[in-house]
């Protein structure tokens, strides 16, 4: 099906659901309270759907430090010059005015799961009956020797969108003629499996126009990556000889950096580079760990039918912070999971009807002008995990008209998901 904004909303609204039986909130208790930590793809969607669909029957508070959320999705297109920066920024005004969400711009710094409270950096404490946690990712300390967060201005990660994204684009523009752009790609599992390779495509697209003798070097710890054949075909066709990927068989898994000297060492061989995009290994956003919701993997196990935490039935975890079975860490996934959880939470708190869980995902990537590719699947819960029930992927050798249509589909999806998140 060709996705546009209207049918994206229809498809994903029907996907909201869970199997667990609702336990209706006791009337004596007063209005039930839901606190949502994190106003991204998972949290903003959940806040909107719980507040909007319960028509004032549930008090919803969203805790999010930033006043403007810059989407990681389409941030690569900003780097490639296909979007302006303002177009990927979104504010929370409508969630407050149109949906009645109490939007608190602050950091959650602690969760007391016995007392059912969340403490905020500003000093306030919020009580909840149900807590939704969707804090995205944080980086694993020491995963790229030589790099830590204090080096992010010299060697940006740009894996959380905002100033980091603008910095990376500025560094690409300032590269000397014939210079070297390097990326340290992350190990699995990480946010947005095709994201590093879409980024490489967008960087190559810019450099081909502004600095055609420049080189791109990828140090990659993974044997293979998402949509690999499609990306490699595109790189060969559009950016011949520009991109060199060093996988684990040639030391791409044995990397360190020296940000002061702008050096990247791959298996002991030191390269001088002009830009170094370090995307470290990832784990659930720190607050999930502090709340005791993670396991040894660094991510949060969930109940596949509802997105409830396996650690606490009063807590739901969404998006990149979770172990979501076959679902990748994507904005589409987080949005889809948020609708399942919202349906389950409303059922538990107000007795509204709860539908069987269905999830969906599609990840589009742009290689160069009008050359869009995609991969996606639908999912249902089993006892063990969220399992894929059917999938699709673009093919190599597709004609230009189909690739253009795929790109246009992604533009419709972006408009749809951001309207779905922020109202
Ligand atoms: C370059 C790139 C390209 C991408 N492209 C796509 C794409 O094309 N399609 C797609 O579907 N996905 C894409 N993604 C992935 C997508 O951005 C994430 O999977 C998605 O944002 C996950 O949603 P989330 O709610 O888990 O986390 P986020 O959207 O990151 O939201 C987390 C929010 O929690 C807040 N937060 C964190 N800690 C706290 C705290 N202690 N207290 C309060 N708030 C807190 C943060 O400020 C943040 O706003 C891309 C990612 C990258 C990096």
PDB file of N, CA, C and O in Angstrom, residues 116 147 401:
ATOM      1  N   UNK A 116       5.250   4.918  44.069  1.00  0.00           N
ATOM      2  CA  UNK A 116       4.692   5.348  42.783  1.00  0.00           C
ATOM      3  C   UNK A 116       4.834   6.856  42.597  1.00  0.00           C
ATOM      4  O   UNK A 116       3.845   7.585  42.411  1.00  0.00           O
ATOM      5  N   UNK A 147      36.831   8.168  23.300  1.00  0.00           N
ATOM      6  CA  UNK A 147      35.665   9.050  23.133  1.00  0.00           C
ATOM      7  C   UNK A 147      34.827   9.035  24.397  1.00  0.00           C
ATOM      8  O   UNK A 147      34.574   7.979  24.979  1.00  0.00           O
ATOM      9  N   UNK A 401      11.208   5.522 -11.231  1.00  0.00           N
ATOM     10  CA  UNK A 401       9.864   5.980 -10.840  1.00  0.00           C
ATOM     11  C   UNK A 401       9.443   5.354  -9.507  1.00  0.00           C
ATOM     12  O   UNK A 401       8.868   6.030  -8.637  1.00  0.00           O
TER      13      UNK A 401
END
